[in-house]
Short mmCIF file of C-alpha atoms in Angstrom, two decimals:
data_model
loop_
_atom_site.label_atom_id
_atom_site.label_comp_id
_atom_site.label_asym_id
_atom_site.label_seq_id
_atom_site.Cartn_x
_atom_site.Cartn_y
_atom_site.Cartn_z
CA MET A 1 -3.64 24.19 -7.49
CA ASP A 2 -2.48 23.18 -10.86
CA VAL A 3 -2.48 19.67 -12.42
CA GLU A 4 1.40 19.50 -11.79
CA GLU A 5 1.57 20.03 -8.24
CA LYS A 6 -1.30 17.40 -7.57
CA ILE A 7 0.43 14.93 -9.63
CA ARG A 8 3.48 15.67 -7.67
CA LEU A 9 1.83 14.97 -4.26
CA ILE A 10 0.55 11.69 -5.60
CA LYS A 11 3.80 10.69 -6.84
CA ARG A 12 5.79 11.73 -3.49
CA PRO A 13 6.86 8.95 -1.21
CA PRO A 14 5.84 6.93 0.35
CA THR A 15 4.46 6.21 -3.26
CA GLU A 16 6.22 3.54 -5.21
CA GLU A 17 4.12 2.86 -8.40
CA ILE A 18 1.29 4.67 -10.34
CA ILE A 19 -0.43 2.65 -13.13
CA ALA A 20 -0.41 4.72 -14.97
CA SER A 21 0.87 8.39 -14.99
CA ASN A 22 -0.48 9.38 -18.26
CA GLU A 23 -3.90 8.41 -17.03
CA LEU A 24 -3.62 10.25 -13.63
CA ALA A 25 -2.54 13.43 -15.85
CA THR A 26 -5.83 13.04 -17.96
CA LEU A 27 -7.93 12.16 -14.60
CA PHE A 28 -6.74 15.55 -13.22
CA GLU A 29 -7.14 17.74 -16.25
CA THR A 30 -10.84 16.29 -16.65
CA LYS A 31 -12.17 15.76 -13.06
CA THR A 32 -11.86 18.41 -10.45
CA THR A 33 -12.63 16.30 -7.75
CA PRO A 34 -11.65 12.53 -8.10
CA ARG A 35 -12.91 9.82 -6.04
CA HIS A 36 -10.48 7.63 -4.46
CA TYR A 37 -9.91 4.97 -1.66
CA ILE A 38 -8.07 2.36 0.27
CA GLY A 39 -9.56 -0.77 1.48
CA LEU A 40 -8.74 -2.01 4.87
CA GLU A 41 -9.26 -5.46 6.75
CA ILE A 42 -10.24 -4.69 10.51
CA SER A 43 -7.42 -6.50 12.28
CA GLY A 44 -6.56 -5.32 15.84
CA ARG A 45 -4.17 -2.30 16.77
CA LEU A 46 -3.00 0.08 14.28
CA HIS A 47 0.88 0.61 13.96
CA LEU A 48 3.39 2.59 12.07
CA GLY A 49 2.75 1.18 8.66
CA SER A 50 -1.31 0.77 9.00
CA LEU A 51 -2.17 3.74 10.00
CA ILE A 52 1.03 6.72 9.75
CA VAL A 53 2.45 5.67 6.26
CA THR A 54 -1.06 4.72 4.78
CA GLY A 55 -2.15 8.05 6.26
CA PHE A 56 0.71 10.10 4.83
CA LYS A 57 -0.44 8.99 1.12
CA ILE A 58 -4.08 9.75 2.19
CA ASN A 59 -3.16 13.31 3.34
CA ASP A 60 -1.41 13.75 -0.32
CA PHE A 61 -4.53 12.68 -1.88
CA LEU A 62 -6.42 14.88 0.17
CA LYS A 63 -3.99 18.26 -0.26
CA ALA A 64 -4.48 17.35 -3.91
CA ASP A 65 -8.16 18.28 -3.92
CA VAL A 66 -9.14 14.13 -4.36
CA GLN A 67 -12.13 12.89 -2.28
CA ALA A 68 -10.32 10.22 -0.20
CA ASN A 69 -12.24 7.36 1.26
CA VAL A 70 -10.98 4.82 3.76
CA PHE A 71 -13.03 1.47 3.01
CA LEU A 72 -13.49 -0.50 6.34
CA ALA A 73 -13.74 -4.12 4.87
CA ASP A 74 -15.77 -5.80 7.43
CA TRP A 75 -16.88 -8.55 5.48
CA HIS A 76 -13.36 -9.17 4.01
CA THR A 77 -12.35 -9.30 7.43
CA TYR A 78 -14.93 -12.02 8.73
CA ILE A 79 -13.96 -14.06 5.61
CA ASN A 80 -10.44 -14.08 6.20
CA ASN A 81 -10.93 -15.07 9.99
CA LYS A 82 -9.29 -11.96 11.36
CA LEU A 83 -10.64 -11.07 14.84
CA ASN A 84 -11.78 -14.45 15.26
CA SER A 85 -14.54 -13.52 12.67
CA ASP A 86 -16.62 -12.23 15.76
CA TRP A 87 -18.86 -9.98 14.38
CA GLU A 88 -19.40 -7.55 17.49
CA LEU A 89 -15.57 -7.29 17.84
CA ILE A 90 -15.21 -6.47 14.14
CA SER A 91 -17.57 -3.75 14.62
CA LYS A 92 -15.88 -2.24 17.40
CA ILE A 93 -12.54 -2.41 16.10
CA SER A 94 -13.96 -0.78 13.03
CA ASN A 95 -15.49 2.25 14.77
CA TYR A 96 -11.83 2.59 16.51
CA TYR A 97 -10.13 2.46 12.81
CA GLU A 98 -12.65 5.04 11.81
CA LYS A 99 -11.70 7.44 14.89
CA ALA A 100 -7.92 6.85 14.04
CA PHE A 101 -8.04 7.60 10.29
CA LYS A 102 -10.39 10.64 10.98
CA PHE A 103 -7.93 11.94 13.57
CA PHE A 104 -4.71 11.46 11.53
CA CYS A 105 -6.51 12.34 8.13
CA PRO A 106 -8.98 15.03 8.67
CA GLY A 107 -11.48 15.35 5.79
CA VAL A 108 -11.01 11.65 5.13
CA ASN A 109 -14.51 9.98 4.47
CA ILE A 110 -15.12 6.55 6.05
CA ILE A 111 -17.28 3.89 4.46
CA HIS A 112 -18.06 0.62 5.99
CA GLY A 113 -18.55 -2.54 3.94
CA THR A 114 -21.80 -3.81 5.54
CA LYS A 115 -23.36 -0.26 4.71
CA LEU A 116 -22.26 -0.47 1.03
CA TYR A 117 -23.59 -3.92 0.43
CA GLU A 118 -26.91 -3.14 1.99
CA GLU A 119 -27.05 0.21 -0.34
CA THR A 120 -25.83 -1.24 -3.58
CA ASP A 121 -28.77 -2.84 -5.30
CA ASP A 122 -26.53 -4.33 -8.34
CA TYR A 123 -23.75 -5.56 -6.15
CA TRP A 124 -24.20 -9.08 -6.25
CA LYS A 125 -24.87 -9.26 -10.05
CA ASN A 126 -21.75 -7.45 -10.80
CA PHE A 127 -20.08 -9.85 -8.38
CA VAL A 128 -21.31 -12.88 -10.91
CA LEU A 129 -20.74 -10.79 -14.10
CA PHE A 130 -16.97 -10.32 -12.73
CA SER A 131 -16.49 -13.87 -11.81
CA LYS A 132 -17.69 -15.06 -14.88
CA GLN A 133 -14.60 -13.33 -16.36
CA ILE A 134 -11.97 -14.98 -13.92
CA THR A 135 -10.72 -18.78 -13.83
CA LEU A 136 -10.45 -20.72 -10.51
CA ALA A 137 -6.97 -20.79 -11.43
CA ARG A 138 -6.47 -16.99 -11.48
CA THR A 139 -8.52 -16.49 -8.29
CA LEU A 140 -6.09 -18.89 -6.54
CA ARG A 141 -3.14 -16.98 -7.85
CA SER A 142 -4.80 -13.61 -6.29
CA LEU A 143 -4.64 -14.96 -2.72
CA THR A 144 -1.49 -13.17 -1.59
CA ILE A 145 -3.75 -9.95 -1.29
CA MET A 146 -5.32 -11.48 1.77
CA GLY A 147 -1.96 -12.95 3.28
CA ARG A 148 -2.61 -16.69 1.55
CA THR A 149 -1.35 -18.86 -0.81
CA GLU A 150 -2.69 -21.52 -2.89
CA LYS A 151 -1.27 -24.27 -0.41
CA ASP A 152 -3.19 -22.72 2.26
CA SER A 153 -6.09 -24.57 3.85
CA LEU A 154 -9.03 -22.85 2.39
CA ASP A 155 -12.81 -22.44 3.17
CA PHE A 156 -15.15 -21.65 -0.08
CA SER A 157 -15.81 -18.01 1.18
CA GLN A 158 -12.10 -17.21 0.98
CA LEU A 159 -12.07 -17.84 -2.86
CA LEU A 160 -15.11 -15.12 -3.16
CA TYR A 161 -12.60 -12.38 -1.56
CA PRO A 162 -10.56 -11.41 -4.80
CA SER A 163 -13.84 -11.03 -6.73
CA MET A 164 -15.43 -8.95 -3.83
CA GLN A 165 -12.52 -6.85 -3.50
CA SER A 166 -12.83 -5.99 -7.48
CA VAL A 167 -16.29 -5.61 -7.44
CA ASP A 168 -16.22 -3.18 -4.40
CA ILE A 169 -14.31 -1.07 -6.62
CA LYS A 170 -17.17 -0.65 -9.23
CA ALA A 171 -19.64 -0.47 -6.46
CA LEU A 172 -17.87 2.85 -5.06
CA ASP A 173 -17.47 4.23 -8.63
CA LEU A 174 -13.68 5.17 -8.07
CA ASP A 175 -11.24 6.94 -10.10
CA ILE A 176 -8.23 6.17 -8.08
CA VAL A 177 -7.72 2.75 -5.95
CA HIS A 178 -4.87 2.97 -3.49
CA ALA A 179 -3.22 0.48 -1.56
CA GLY A 180 0.23 -0.94 -0.34
CA THR A 181 2.37 -2.62 -2.76
CA ASP A 182 0.88 -5.89 -1.57
CA GLN A 183 -2.34 -5.17 -3.37
CA ARG A 184 -1.24 -4.65 -6.87
CA LYS A 185 -2.21 -8.11 -8.03
CA ILE A 186 -5.92 -7.35 -7.38
CA HIS A 187 -5.42 -4.00 -8.96
CA MET A 188 -3.98 -5.73 -12.13
CA LEU A 189 -6.76 -7.78 -12.30
CA VAL A 190 -9.26 -4.69 -12.04
CA ARG A 191 -7.44 -3.15 -15.15
CA GLU A 192 -7.80 -6.42 -17.01
CA VAL A 193 -11.58 -7.28 -16.40
CA PHE A 194 -13.44 -4.31 -15.98
CA PRO A 195 -12.64 -3.24 -19.64
CA LYS A 196 -14.32 -6.46 -20.83
CA LEU A 197 -17.22 -5.45 -18.72
CA GLY A 198 -17.61 -1.66 -20.01
CA TRP A 199 -16.66 -0.39 -16.42
CA LYS A 200 -14.57 2.53 -15.73
CA VAL A 201 -10.85 1.56 -15.00
CA PRO A 202 -9.08 3.46 -12.43
CA VAL A 203 -5.89 4.58 -11.61
CA SER A 204 -3.89 2.63 -9.46
CA VAL A 205 -1.40 4.14 -6.51
CA HIS A 206 0.72 1.73 -4.78
CA HIS A 207 2.85 3.04 -1.55
CA HIS A 208 5.61 1.52 0.33
CA LEU A 209 5.50 -1.41 2.67
CA LEU A 210 7.12 -0.76 6.10
CA PRO A 211 9.19 -3.55 7.17
CA GLY A 212 9.12 -5.35 10.41
CA LEU A 213 12.06 -4.63 13.31
CA SER A 214 13.17 -7.96 13.04
CA GLU A 215 16.32 -9.29 10.84
CA PRO A 216 15.08 -10.09 7.55
CA VAL A 217 14.52 -13.41 6.69
CA SER A 218 17.13 -14.32 3.79
CA ASN A 219 20.73 -15.01 3.33
CA SER A 220 22.69 -12.97 5.38
CA ILE A 221 23.34 -9.33 3.99
CA THR A 222 27.11 -8.54 4.02
CA SER A 223 27.05 -5.40 2.06
CA THR A 224 25.57 -2.22 1.79
CA ALA A 225 23.98 -3.02 -1.73
CA ALA A 226 20.11 -3.51 -2.02
CA PRO A 227 19.00 -6.79 -1.15
CA THR A 228 18.08 -9.30 -3.82
CA TYR A 229 14.60 -10.42 -4.17
CA THR A 230 12.93 -13.61 -5.07
CA THR A 231 10.70 -12.71 -7.72
CA THR A 232 7.43 -14.28 -9.61
CA GLU A 233 5.87 -13.22 -13.11
CA SER A 234 3.03 -11.25 -12.37
CA ASP A 235 -0.44 -11.53 -14.63
CA ASP A 236 0.67 -8.59 -16.37
CA GLY A 237 3.89 -9.40 -17.24
CA VAL A 238 5.84 -7.30 -14.72
CA LEU A 239 7.78 -9.06 -11.91
CA ASP A 240 6.07 -9.26 -8.73
CA ASP A 241 7.63 -9.04 -5.30
CA ASP A 242 5.25 -11.37 -3.34
CA HIS A 243 8.53 -12.89 -1.81
CA LYS A 244 10.54 -10.07 -0.85
CA ILE A 245 13.26 -10.41 1.87
CA PHE A 246 11.69 -8.63 4.94
CA SER A 247 8.10 -8.80 5.39
CA LYS A 248 5.45 -5.77 6.27
CA MET A 249 5.30 -4.40 9.87
CA SER A 250 2.18 -6.60 11.25
CA LYS A 251 0.50 -6.20 14.48
CA SER A 252 0.56 -10.01 14.60
CA ASN A 253 4.09 -9.51 15.71
CA PRO A 254 4.06 -6.78 18.25
CA SER A 255 7.22 -7.03 19.35
CA SER A 256 8.65 -6.22 15.71
CA SER A 257 5.99 -3.38 15.18
CA ILE A 258 5.78 0.13 16.45
CA LEU A 259 2.14 0.52 17.83
CA ILE A 260 0.48 3.86 17.94
CA HIS A 261 -0.42 2.96 21.56
CA ASP A 262 3.17 2.43 22.41
CA THR A 263 4.37 4.53 25.07
CA SER A 264 8.08 6.42 24.88
CA ASP A 265 9.73 3.50 26.90
CA GLU A 266 8.21 0.68 24.72
CA ILE A 267 9.03 2.70 21.58
CA SER A 268 12.55 2.94 22.88
CA LYS A 269 12.85 -1.13 23.85
CA LYS A 270 11.65 -1.83 20.64
CA ILE A 271 14.03 0.27 18.46
CA LYS A 272 16.60 -0.55 20.83
CA LYS A 273 16.10 -4.54 20.00
CA ALA A 274 15.77 -4.02 16.25
CA TYR A 275 17.66 -5.17 13.52
CA CYS A 276 20.62 -2.49 12.66
CA PRO A 277 23.80 -3.74 11.37
CA SER A 278 26.77 -1.37 11.69
CA LYS A 279 27.63 0.07 8.44
CA ILE A 280 24.72 -2.03 6.52
CA SER A 281 21.58 -0.07 4.88
CA ALA A 282 20.08 -2.63 3.00
CA GLY A 283 17.33 -4.51 4.77
CA ASN A 284 17.75 -2.27 7.98
CA PRO A 285 14.40 -1.30 9.39
CA VAL A 286 15.40 1.41 11.38
CA LEU A 287 17.05 3.42 8.10
CA GLU A 288 13.72 2.81 6.46
CA ILE A 289 11.23 4.69 9.46
CA ILE A 290 13.92 7.40 9.02
CA ASN A 291 13.65 7.43 5.21
CA HIS A 292 9.71 6.67 5.26
CA VAL A 293 8.42 8.30 8.44
CA ILE A 294 10.89 10.66 9.98
CA PHE A 295 12.14 12.52 7.06
CA HIS A 296 8.48 12.83 5.86
CA GLN A 297 7.50 14.53 8.94
CA PHE A 298 10.65 16.63 9.81
CA ASP A 299 13.50 18.48 7.48
CA GLU A 300 15.94 17.98 9.96
CA PHE A 301 17.57 14.67 11.81
CA VAL A 302 19.34 15.44 15.20
CA LEU A 303 21.63 12.73 16.18
CA GLU A 304 22.65 13.73 20.02
CA ARG A 305 25.90 12.46 21.33
CA PRO A 306 28.10 13.56 24.10
CA GLN A 307 30.81 16.32 22.99
CA LYS A 308 33.62 13.56 23.80
CA TYR A 309 32.17 11.09 20.92
CA GLY A 310 31.82 14.17 18.77
CA GLY A 311 28.78 16.12 19.44
CA ASN A 312 25.31 16.57 17.78
CA MET A 313 25.19 15.74 14.16
CA SER A 314 22.48 17.37 12.04
CA TYR A 315 21.13 15.81 8.71
CA PHE A 316 18.83 17.36 6.12
CA SER A 317 18.33 14.40 3.74
CA TYR A 318 18.16 10.78 4.06
CA ASN A 319 20.81 10.08 1.56
CA GLU A 320 23.47 12.28 3.51
CA LEU A 321 22.59 10.18 6.64
CA LYS A 322 22.80 6.75 5.00
CA ASN A 323 25.92 7.82 3.48
CA ASP A 324 27.51 8.51 6.72
CA TYR A 325 26.12 5.26 8.31
CA GLU A 326 27.54 3.10 5.66
CA GLN A 327 31.07 4.73 6.02
CA ASP A 328 30.86 3.93 9.99
CA LYS A 329 30.50 7.75 10.75
CA ILE A 330 27.25 6.81 13.05
CA HIS A 331 26.97 4.31 15.63
CA PRO A 332 23.63 1.87 15.33
CA MET A 333 22.90 2.69 19.13
CA ASP A 334 23.09 6.52 18.32
CA LEU A 335 20.92 6.16 15.44
CA LYS A 336 18.28 4.05 17.38
CA ALA A 337 18.02 6.62 20.18
CA ALA A 338 17.41 9.38 17.70
CA THR A 339 14.90 7.33 16.01
CA SER A 340 13.05 6.66 18.88
CA ARG A 341 12.75 10.38 20.00
CA TYR A 342 11.66 11.33 16.60
CA LEU A 343 9.23 8.36 16.62
CA ASP A 344 7.70 9.33 20.09
CA LYS A 345 6.89 13.04 18.76
CA ILE A 346 5.20 11.65 15.77
CA ILE A 347 3.10 8.83 17.78
CA SER A 348 2.55 11.05 21.04
CA PRO A 349 -0.39 12.96 19.72
CA ILE A 350 -2.44 9.66 18.21
CA ARG A 351 -1.59 8.18 21.58
CA SER A 352 -2.82 10.78 23.44
CA TYR A 353 -6.33 11.02 21.15
CA LEU A 354 -6.96 7.17 21.34
CA GLN A 355 -5.85 6.62 24.67
CA ASN A 356 -9.48 4.89 25.85
CA ASP A 357 -9.58 3.35 22.42
CA ASN A 358 -6.99 0.57 22.59
CA PRO A 359 -8.41 -2.36 20.99
CA VAL A 360 -6.87 -4.49 24.15
CA THR A 361 -9.05 -2.72 26.21
CA ILE A 362 -12.45 -2.70 23.87
#
């Protein structure tokens, strides 16, 4: 595979940003098998965003001859009070994550945080070296990477989190760091500090965050225009989107998430209740799923309708479907029914494989 094809794979959706594209090109020209990672907290049942959208991008890296690694951040999970900081439960759910990602992303390598820290002799030395380069104020501004803000009540260990996540990257000797767009701040911190220490600076790849199914928390959206975002200036001088109108899909709100363990009926019920206003595409989670999940896996999207309502309609691109929806040529319930059907096709093999590994029963 040539360099151009590898770059095309890394750039294609769900990728939203690469920092920087010229560095990625140089990397592929000079290294046969670059080393990648995505780090994940261990936090319960996987869903459409955490396994499937993330897995789509991991699979692109694998196709591009990149050594792809999923880092199961067990200590970060403990620090961030996930799973009640119960080590036995964190360990069990880590094994579930490992099984799920190995199934959905054949060829991916799994690394457990505990093992990394045990085997890296200079980890804590490098932790101190890195931490000496950043202020407490900068650390506090980075807390959005763990879903927290400066206003939250924090214990001292949570202030260690940004430095730990950064030094993980050094310890793993990475060429490419990959995450959802919510982790952008930590990657920009790495790009700022690593050169000061003479450490290798990896390329950063950020993928799209799938929103939950609920109505976006915002002023009412009354047009088909893109939603307005409240933005803050990030540390690298680029506008940051910490405060996007709609939040990412989360297992903490299962009614607003499509879990990989959901049955066909559960998927249908959740999608039926999803926010999907007629003619409005902006902030519409059902259209987001069609765009970022269904069209990633299928070349054709078929709306099944009785002949008296116009019969079936086939779409071969998301933009074509979106335009018809905005022009009121597609009823929301028809859109939802088709979305549920396609989602079940994608999820059912995963659901079957992990039927005995649902964290609710672990």
